[in-house]
Amino acid sequence: MTTQLDRPPGRSKSTAGPHRDRSVGRSIAWALLGIAVFLLVFAAAHNIRAGDKLTARVLNPSVHGHPRPVRPLFGDTQWMTKMQIGTVVTMSIVVVLFVIYWRRRPKHPVLLMALACTAIVWMDPIMNWAPYAVYNPLLWHWPESWPLVSLSPTVEPLVVFGYVMFYLLPYFPAMALLRRWQERRPLDSFVWRHPLITMAGLIFVIGFIFDTMLEVFSIRAGLYIYSQVIPFGSIFVGKPYQFPLIWEASLVTLVMIPAGVLLYRDDTGRTQAEKLAQRLRGRFFRERPAFTTLCVMFAILMVAYSLYGLGYAVIRWSRAATSVACPYPYPEAKVYDPQGVYAKNGQPGPYFSGIWNGWESAHSGRPNVATAASGRCATG
């Protein structure tokens, strides 16, 4: 005969209160999240711009249509449409998979990291300004007049919402390689004694190769250009598809590495992000371990992303990026020429210097440079 332990009188009532309060809190949080998503979709539906809608700050009024002085990759003129639709489809699949895995393993660290990688997209306009990343005006984009968005040299496209696929992807092959090496090596080997360093090294190599392949293809397809690069360490220098190989492919791993290292589980079974979150004191953090872990991830990724931008800002301040992408491939937009380098190379105007071309760039505005009659970009 089995007996059921009696529950002390009043116990159920005392525990039901906090549980009910947490349920109400979750409902309110989900409701607020739903409202925020609705407002974002609403804003997108009413404000997204296509390539034929540019503000006077960016638009070149003397050009009608979208002529392209650069032959597209393989002669295909539909790359922008294909890449944008591909991004929408891929992100839809990612969202569906995220919901499925969240229901199966809610608050899993990888899912939290996916949210953190997506959240840092708000910094993208700044990170387009720093390395002279000029996007194709034909892309679906936010209005150029919005304050944060206006920091991008030309437009801020919607395709950047695929950050999670870019920054988190190198973690998976790096983690698989690390586990395989650990299985084949003794416990006193380097991969066991220094797993985080090993993980960082693997992500650096994988991320470097991954970024190079992805960006070279995207630039050749016409998605964007690096309008100015340092000649040393760059490839295809002076071409419309020039790429700062050493600088970009290395700096971008500053975000990939912490995104992967924070997910490494040690012998305690906890990830590095969870262990850091446990160090935060206070009842609020103790009662919300998953939220605290997400905040730790987000904060560290923002710092890492800021270091990426700082690296390019130093290049910008030094005025070492002297090689321009010729010819300028987006004639319907004014030539982004904050330092007058395009004019010195003979690229016809009109020019514009963009936002943050004062003390932020260690400048006092665009220098008064006359267009050279000859040079790499001269049409004559």
Tab-separated table of C-alpha atoms in Angstrom:
chain	number	residue	atom	x	y	z
A	1	MET	CA	0.000	0.000	0.000
A	2	THR	CA	1.392	3.355	-0.957
A	3	THR	CA	0.964	6.450	1.068
A	4	GLN	CA	1.013	10.018	-0.102
A	5	LEU	CA	3.003	12.507	1.857
A	6	ASP	CA	0.753	15.054	3.434
A	7	ARG	CA	1.456	18.596	2.436
A	8	PRO	CA	1.623	21.065	5.313
A	9	PRO	CA	-1.500	23.183	5.642
A	10	GLY	CA	-1.260	26.415	3.717
A	11	ARG	CA	1.837	25.328	1.757
A	12	SER	CA	0.068	25.208	-1.585
A	13	LYS	CA	-1.389	28.624	-1.050
A	14	SER	CA	1.948	30.177	-0.131
A	15	THR	CA	3.744	28.729	-3.142
A	16	ALA	CA	0.908	29.406	-5.562
A	17	GLY	CA	1.226	33.133	-5.046
A	18	PRO	CA	4.792	33.565	-6.364
A	19	HIS	CA	4.164	31.047	-9.145
A	20	ARG	CA	1.075	32.960	-10.195
A	21	ASP	CA	3.008	36.219	-10.045
A	22	ARG	CA	5.752	34.814	-12.272
A	23	SER	CA	3.139	33.556	-14.747
A	24	VAL	CA	1.557	36.979	-14.891
A	25	GLY	CA	4.983	38.533	-15.330
A	26	ARG	CA	5.765	36.196	-18.228
A	27	SER	CA	2.423	36.976	-19.852
A	28	ILE	CA	3.085	40.693	-19.602
A	29	ALA	CA	6.608	40.243	-20.987
A	30	TRP	CA	5.374	38.207	-23.964
A	31	ALA	CA	2.599	40.740	-24.573
A	32	LEU	CA	5.106	43.598	-24.598
A	33	LEU	CA	7.378	41.618	-26.917
A	34	GLY	CA	4.442	40.978	-29.246
A	35	ILE	CA	3.569	44.673	-29.273
A	36	ALA	CA	7.191	45.594	-30.005
A	37	VAL	CA	7.372	43.109	-32.909
A	38	PHE	CA	4.062	44.405	-34.272
A	39	LEU	CA	5.283	47.995	-34.120
A	40	LEU	CA	8.526	47.008	-35.841
A	41	VAL	CA	6.659	45.228	-38.642
A	42	PHE	CA	4.256	48.155	-38.918
A	43	ALA	CA	7.134	50.634	-39.149
A	44	ALA	CA	8.873	48.452	-41.723
A	45	ALA	CA	5.771	48.144	-43.886
A	46	HIS	CA	5.276	51.904	-43.983
A	47	ASN	CA	8.850	53.101	-44.129
A	48	ILE	CA	10.943	50.614	-46.088
A	49	ARG	CA	12.339	52.225	-49.205
A	50	ALA	CA	13.316	50.774	-52.553
A	51	GLY	CA	16.152	51.970	-54.745
A	52	ASP	CA	14.090	54.612	-56.523
A	53	LYS	CA	13.374	56.492	-53.275
A	54	LEU	CA	16.458	58.275	-51.990
A	55	THR	CA	16.620	61.476	-49.997
A	56	ALA	CA	18.329	64.590	-51.326
A	57	ARG	CA	21.298	63.889	-49.049
A	58	VAL	CA	22.141	60.743	-51.063
A	59	LEU	CA	20.324	61.113	-54.399
A	60	ASN	CA	22.218	62.220	-57.508
A	61	PRO	CA	19.520	64.267	-59.301
A	62	SER	CA	21.356	64.267	-62.613
A	63	VAL	CA	21.017	60.487	-63.066
A	64	HIS	CA	17.743	58.794	-63.932
A	65	GLY	CA	17.224	55.083	-63.471
A	66	HIS	CA	19.904	52.788	-62.172
A	67	PRO	CA	22.711	52.544	-64.738
A	68	ARG	CA	25.618	50.394	-63.629
A	69	PRO	CA	29.120	51.153	-64.931
A	70	VAL	CA	30.335	47.836	-63.505
A	71	ARG	CA	29.407	44.500	-65.068
A	72	PRO	CA	27.605	42.357	-62.483
A	73	LEU	CA	28.893	38.942	-61.511
A	74	PHE	CA	28.295	36.454	-64.365
A	75	GLY	CA	26.345	39.233	-66.106
A	76	ASP	CA	23.334	38.599	-63.840
A	77	THR	CA	21.457	41.852	-63.156
A	78	GLN	CA	19.070	40.279	-60.612
A	79	TRP	CA	21.521	39.628	-57.795
A	80	MET	CA	19.899	42.152	-55.431
A	81	THR	CA	16.468	40.594	-55.802
A	82	LYS	CA	17.813	37.076	-55.389
A	83	MET	CA	19.921	37.938	-52.351
A	84	GLN	CA	17.116	39.801	-50.610
A	85	ILE	CA	14.549	37.093	-51.222
A	86	GLY	CA	17.127	34.525	-50.141
A	87	THR	CA	17.691	36.452	-46.908
A	88	VAL	CA	13.948	36.604	-46.198
A	89	VAL	CA	13.516	32.879	-46.840
A	90	THR	CA	16.583	31.931	-44.809
A	91	MET	CA	15.619	34.138	-41.866
A	92	SER	CA	12.100	32.691	-41.947
A	93	ILE	CA	13.590	29.202	-41.675
A	94	VAL	CA	15.852	30.364	-38.828
A	95	VAL	CA	12.866	31.810	-36.949
A	96	VAL	CA	10.858	28.598	-37.391
A	97	LEU	CA	13.790	26.479	-36.175
A	98	PHE	CA	14.320	28.861	-33.270
A	99	VAL	CA	10.690	28.485	-32.137
A	100	ILE	CA	10.822	24.691	-32.493
A	101	TYR	CA	14.024	24.346	-30.478
A	102	TRP	CA	12.851	26.903	-27.918
A	103	ARG	CA	9.771	24.772	-27.238
A	104	ARG	CA	11.939	21.676	-26.878
A	105	ARG	CA	14.810	23.247	-24.944
A	106	PRO	CA	13.691	26.660	-23.705
A	107	LYS	CA	16.391	29.142	-22.713
A	108	HIS	CA	19.164	27.004	-24.206
A	109	PRO	CA	22.435	28.994	-24.330
A	110	VAL	CA	22.752	28.637	-28.118
A	111	LEU	CA	19.274	30.094	-28.560
A	112	LEU	CA	20.107	32.938	-26.186
A	113	MET	CA	23.279	33.624	-28.164
A	114	ALA	CA	21.226	33.706	-31.372
A	115	LEU	CA	19.130	36.461	-29.811
A	116	ALA	CA	22.226	38.353	-28.691
A	117	CYS	CA	23.803	38.135	-32.167
A	118	THR	CA	20.605	39.463	-33.699
A	119	ALA	CA	20.249	42.270	-31.155
A	120	ILE	CA	23.597	43.898	-31.991
A	121	VAL	CA	22.234	44.743	-35.440
A	122	TRP	CA	21.350	48.166	-34.018
A	123	MET	CA	25.064	49.034	-34.233
A	124	ASP	CA	25.320	48.221	-37.951
A	125	PRO	CA	25.021	51.819	-39.250
A	126	ILE	CA	28.034	52.798	-37.143
A	127	MET	CA	29.960	49.779	-38.401
A	128	ASN	CA	29.152	50.740	-41.995
A	129	TRP	CA	30.431	54.265	-41.390
A	130	ALA	CA	33.757	53.163	-39.903
A	131	PRO	CA	35.060	50.994	-42.818
A	132	TYR	CA	33.520	53.078	-45.674
A	133	ALA	CA	30.976	50.310	-46.400
A	134	VAL	CA	28.675	51.757	-49.077
A	135	TYR	CA	25.569	49.666	-49.774
A	136	ASN	CA	23.722	49.381	-53.066
A	137	PRO	CA	20.835	51.921	-53.063
A	138	LEU	CA	18.647	49.351	-54.844
A	139	LEU	CA	18.410	47.313	-51.646
A	140	TRP	CA	15.320	47.482	-49.469
A	141	HIS	CA	16.387	49.907	-46.792
A	142	TRP	CA	15.249	52.073	-43.920
A	143	PRO	CA	14.662	55.790	-44.600
A	144	GLU	CA	18.017	57.542	-44.816
A	145	SER	CA	16.639	60.442	-42.745
A	146	TRP	CA	16.280	58.362	-39.573
A	147	PRO	CA	18.966	59.527	-37.098
A	148	LEU	CA	20.765	56.241	-36.427
A	149	VAL	CA	20.208	54.895	-39.938
A	150	SER	CA	21.655	58.060	-41.479
A	151	LEU	CA	25.125	57.134	-40.181
A	152	SER	CA	25.437	54.566	-42.987
A	153	PRO	CA	27.227	56.167	-45.952
A	154	THR	CA	24.332	55.581	-48.349
A	155	VAL	CA	21.540	53.290	-47.115
A	156	GLU	CA	20.994	50.866	-44.230
A	157	PRO	CA	19.644	47.653	-45.795
A	158	LEU	CA	17.412	45.042	-44.223
A	159	VAL	CA	19.678	42.143	-45.214
A	160	VAL	CA	21.828	42.820	-42.140
A	161	PHE	CA	19.193	41.111	-39.984
A	162	GLY	CA	20.980	37.885	-40.902
A	163	TYR	CA	23.686	38.605	-38.303
A	164	VAL	CA	22.913	35.414	-36.397
A	165	MET	CA	23.893	33.288	-39.403
A	166	PHE	CA	27.111	35.223	-39.846
A	167	TYR	CA	28.526	35.601	-36.338
A	168	LEU	CA	27.322	32.348	-34.774
A	169	LEU	CA	27.920	29.896	-37.624
A	170	PRO	CA	31.723	29.421	-37.105
A	171	TYR	CA	31.037	28.182	-33.556
A	172	PHE	CA	29.551	24.873	-34.725
A	173	PRO	CA	32.460	23.521	-36.839
A	174	ALA	CA	34.944	24.891	-34.295
A	175	MET	CA	33.143	23.116	-31.451
A	176	ALA	CA	33.001	19.856	-33.423
A	177	LEU	CA	36.732	20.028	-34.183
A	178	LEU	CA	37.614	20.831	-30.569
A	179	ARG	CA	35.617	17.885	-29.219
A	180	ARG	CA	37.191	15.563	-31.771
A	181	TRP	CA	40.698	16.710	-30.835
A	182	GLN	CA	39.923	16.282	-27.140
A	183	GLU	CA	38.719	12.737	-27.740
A	184	ARG	CA	41.987	11.809	-29.452
A	185	ARG	CA	44.417	13.506	-27.086
A	186	PRO	CA	45.394	12.884	-23.449
A	187	LEU	CA	44.048	15.057	-20.650
A	188	ASP	CA	47.382	16.855	-20.234
A	189	SER	CA	47.424	18.034	-23.873
A	190	PHE	CA	47.020	21.671	-24.894
A	191	VAL	CA	43.431	21.261	-26.125
A	192	TRP	CA	42.393	20.012	-22.663
A	193	ARG	CA	44.450	22.467	-20.633
A	194	HIS	CA	43.506	25.497	-22.753
A	195	PRO	CA	40.167	24.743	-24.450
A	196	LEU	CA	39.085	28.375	-24.678
A	197	ILE	CA	42.288	29.412	-26.425
A	198	THR	CA	41.953	26.465	-28.791
A	199	MET	CA	38.340	27.381	-29.481
A	200	ALA	CA	39.297	31.000	-30.167
A	201	GLY	CA	42.020	29.915	-32.593
A	202	LEU	CA	39.679	27.599	-34.469
A	203	ILE	CA	36.998	30.266	-34.772
A	204	PHE	CA	39.585	32.765	-36.006
A	205	VAL	CA	40.707	30.469	-38.844
A	206	ILE	CA	37.197	29.310	-39.765
A	207	GLY	CA	35.767	32.823	-39.447
A	208	PHE	CA	38.567	34.337	-41.529
A	209	ILE	CA	37.924	31.916	-44.403
A	210	PHE	CA	34.139	32.113	-44.070
A	211	ASP	CA	34.086	35.914	-44.046
A	212	THR	CA	36.452	36.187	-47.007
A	213	MET	CA	34.385	33.864	-49.177
A	214	LEU	CA	31.076	35.471	-48.217
A	215	GLU	CA	32.194	39.081	-48.570
A	216	VAL	CA	34.133	38.689	-51.810
A	217	PHE	CA	31.068	37.065	-53.356
A	218	SER	CA	28.694	39.716	-51.970
A	219	ILE	CA	30.855	42.579	-53.217
A	220	ARG	CA	31.256	41.017	-56.664
A	221	ALA	CA	27.481	40.551	-56.822
A	222	GLY	CA	27.043	44.279	-56.172
A	223	LEU	CA	25.613	44.187	-52.642
A	224	TYR	CA	28.051	46.811	-51.340
A	225	ILE	CA	31.581	48.147	-51.717
A	226	TYR	CA	34.410	49.243	-49.476
A	227	SER	CA	34.770	52.641	-51.092
A	228	GLN	CA	38.190	53.245	-49.457
A	229	VAL	CA	40.699	50.650	-48.236
A	230	ILE	CA	44.320	50.491	-47.144
A	231	PRO	CA	46.293	49.198	-50.132
A	232	PHE	CA	48.463	46.980	-47.900
A	233	GLY	CA	46.665	43.800	-46.938
A	234	SER	CA	43.833	44.352	-49.403
A	235	ILE	CA	42.979	42.446	-52.573
A	236	PHE	CA	41.649	43.694	-55.932
A	237	VAL	CA	42.969	47.128	-54.956
A	238	GLY	CA	41.455	49.958	-57.011
A	239	LYS	CA	38.716	47.752	-58.462
A	240	PRO	CA	35.013	48.237	-57.635
A	241	TYR	CA	35.208	44.957	-55.710
A	242	GLN	CA	38.330	45.767	-53.669
A	243	PHE	CA	38.355	44.027	-50.296
A	244	PRO	CA	40.441	44.800	-47.160
A	245	LEU	CA	41.305	41.135	-46.658
A	246	ILE	CA	43.627	41.225	-43.642
A	247	TRP	CA	41.722	43.993	-41.894
A	248	GLU	CA	38.112	42.912	-42.396
A	249	ALA	CA	38.488	39.133	-42.178
A	250	SER	CA	40.556	39.511	-38.998
A	251	LEU	CA	38.563	42.221	-37.243
A	252	VAL	CA	35.237	40.515	-37.842
A	253	THR	CA	36.392	37.519	-35.798
A	254	LEU	CA	36.467	39.832	-32.767
A	255	VAL	CA	32.719	39.214	-32.621
A	256	MET	CA	32.734	35.580	-33.753
A	257	ILE	CA	35.252	34.495	-31.111
A	258	PRO	CA	33.374	35.666	-27.991
A	259	ALA	CA	30.103	34.398	-29.483
A	260	GLY	CA	31.633	30.912	-29.637
A	261	VAL	CA	33.794	30.967	-26.511
A	262	LEU	CA	30.865	32.039	-24.329
A	263	LEU	CA	29.036	28.855	-25.383
A	264	TYR	CA	31.820	26.476	-24.357
A	265	ARG	CA	30.763	24.108	-21.568
A	266	ASP	CA	33.402	23.075	-19.069
A	267	ASP	CA	33.373	20.085	-16.721
A	268	THR	CA	30.673	21.745	-14.593
A	269	GLY	CA	28.248	21.488	-17.494
A	270	ARG	CA	27.757	25.237	-17.645
A	271	THR	CA	28.713	27.583	-20.457
A	272	GLN	CA	31.142	30.434	-19.905
A	273	ALA	CA	28.285	32.910	-20.302
A	274	GLU	CA	26.281	31.181	-17.557
A	275	LYS	CA	29.291	31.188	-15.225
A	276	LEU	CA	29.800	34.916	-15.791
A	277	ALA	CA	26.095	35.536	-15.197
A	278	GLN	CA	26.317	33.740	-11.846
A	279	ARG	CA	28.856	36.306	-10.669
A	280	LEU	CA	26.326	39.112	-10.898
A	281	ARG	CA	24.913	39.789	-7.492
A	282	GLY	CA	21.421	40.814	-6.601
A	283	ARG	CA	18.059	39.128	-6.287
A	284	PHE	CA	16.965	40.296	-9.722
A	285	PHE	CA	19.825	38.420	-11.421
A	286	ARG	CA	19.528	35.318	-9.230
A	287	GLU	CA	15.838	34.899	-10.022
A	288	ARG	CA	16.331	35.356	-13.775
A	289	PRO	CA	19.371	33.264	-14.752
A	290	ALA	CA	18.461	32.947	-18.437
A	291	PHE	CA	17.757	36.650	-18.832
A	292	THR	CA	20.971	37.495	-17.001
A	293	THR	CA	22.909	35.145	-19.284
A	294	LEU	CA	21.379	36.844	-22.325
A	295	CYS	CA	22.376	40.260	-20.961
A	296	VAL	CA	25.945	39.066	-20.400
A	297	MET	CA	26.120	37.755	-23.963
A	298	PHE	CA	24.666	40.951	-25.406
A	299	ALA	CA	26.993	43.216	-23.422
A	300	ILE	CA	30.126	41.276	-24.364
A	301	LEU	CA	29.162	41.144	-28.037
A	302	MET	CA	28.534	44.896	-28.073
A	303	VAL	CA	31.985	45.522	-26.609
A	304	ALA	CA	33.538	43.148	-29.171
A	305	TYR	CA	31.648	44.791	-32.021
A	306	SER	CA	32.773	48.203	-30.766
A	307	LEU	CA	36.384	47.017	-30.952
A	308	TYR	CA	35.756	45.994	-34.567
A	309	GLY	CA	34.501	49.501	-35.322
A	310	LEU	CA	37.337	51.090	-33.352
A	311	GLY	CA	39.892	49.252	-35.497
A	312	TYR	CA	38.407	50.802	-38.630
A	313	ALA	CA	37.980	54.164	-36.937
A	314	VAL	CA	41.736	54.252	-36.311
A	315	ILE	CA	42.276	53.570	-40.020
A	316	ARG	CA	39.854	56.362	-40.815
A	317	TRP	CA	41.504	58.818	-38.432
A	318	SER	CA	44.919	58.032	-39.887
A	319	ARG	CA	43.667	58.620	-43.468
A	320	ALA	CA	45.534	55.494	-44.519
A	321	ALA	CA	42.634	54.195	-46.654
A	322	THR	CA	43.783	55.824	-49.886
A	323	SER	CA	42.632	53.281	-52.478
A	324	VAL	CA	39.147	53.979	-53.856
A	325	ALA	CA	36.769	51.583	-55.620
A	326	CYS	CA	36.761	52.739	-59.261
A	327	PRO	CA	34.530	53.381	-60.978
A	328	TYR	CA	31.945	54.280	-58.339
A	329	PRO	CA	29.294	51.621	-59.050
A	330	TYR	CA	26.144	53.449	-57.876
A	331	PRO	CA	25.709	56.559	-60.073
A	332	GLU	CA	22.113	57.204	-58.924
A	333	ALA	CA	23.655	58.125	-55.552
A	334	LYS	CA	26.149	60.873	-54.904
A	335	VAL	CA	29.752	59.728	-54.569
A	336	TYR	CA	30.617	59.076	-50.926
A	337	ASP	CA	33.863	61.015	-50.667
A	338	PRO	CA	34.424	62.249	-47.108
A	339	GLN	CA	38.168	62.863	-47.595
A	340	GLY	CA	38.250	64.017	-51.215
A	341	VAL	CA	40.109	60.877	-52.357
A	342	TYR	CA	37.611	60.102	-55.118
A	343	ALA	CA	37.948	63.625	-56.506
A	344	LYS	CA	41.748	63.323	-56.471
A	345	ASN	CA	41.427	60.137	-58.532
A	346	GLY	CA	39.179	61.760	-61.144
A	347	GLN	CA	35.808	60.281	-60.186
A	348	PRO	CA	33.088	62.732	-61.360
A	349	GLY	CA	30.738	64.098	-58.683
A	350	PRO	CA	28.498	65.199	-57.165
A	351	TYR	CA	30.066	64.245	-53.839
A	352	PHE	CA	28.807	64.033	-50.299
A	353	SER	CA	30.659	63.486	-47.055
A	354	GLY	CA	27.975	61.702	-45.070
A	355	ILE	CA	27.280	62.007	-41.371
A	356	TRP	CA	30.028	62.088	-38.754
A	357	ASN	CA	32.606	63.741	-40.986
A	358	GLY	CA	33.693	66.243	-38.379
A	359	TRP	CA	35.525	65.489	-35.134
A	360	GLU	CA	34.190	61.903	-35.269
A	361	SER	CA	36.462	61.293	-38.267
A	362	ALA	CA	39.199	63.621	-37.016
A	363	HIS	CA	38.153	65.949	-39.862
A	364	SER	CA	36.680	69.395	-40.155
A	365	GLY	CA	34.362	68.373	-42.973
A	366	ARG	CA	35.157	67.315	-46.511
A	367	PRO	CA	38.193	69.123	-47.951
A	368	ASN	CA	37.603	71.387	-50.953
A	369	VAL	CA	39.174	69.192	-53.625
A	370	ALA	CA	38.697	69.788	-57.338
A	371	THR	CA	38.002	66.782	-59.531
A	372	ALA	CA	41.219	65.690	-61.228
A	373	ALA	CA	41.206	65.592	-64.999
A	374	SER	CA	43.033	62.283	-64.961
A	375	GLY	CA	43.364	59.376	-62.575
A	376	ARG	CA	42.147	55.841	-61.978
A	377	CYS	CA	38.504	56.908	-61.807
A	378	ALA	CA	38.520	59.493	-64.606
A	379	THR	CA	36.044	58.705	-67.382
A	380	GLY	CA	37.834	60.699	-70.021
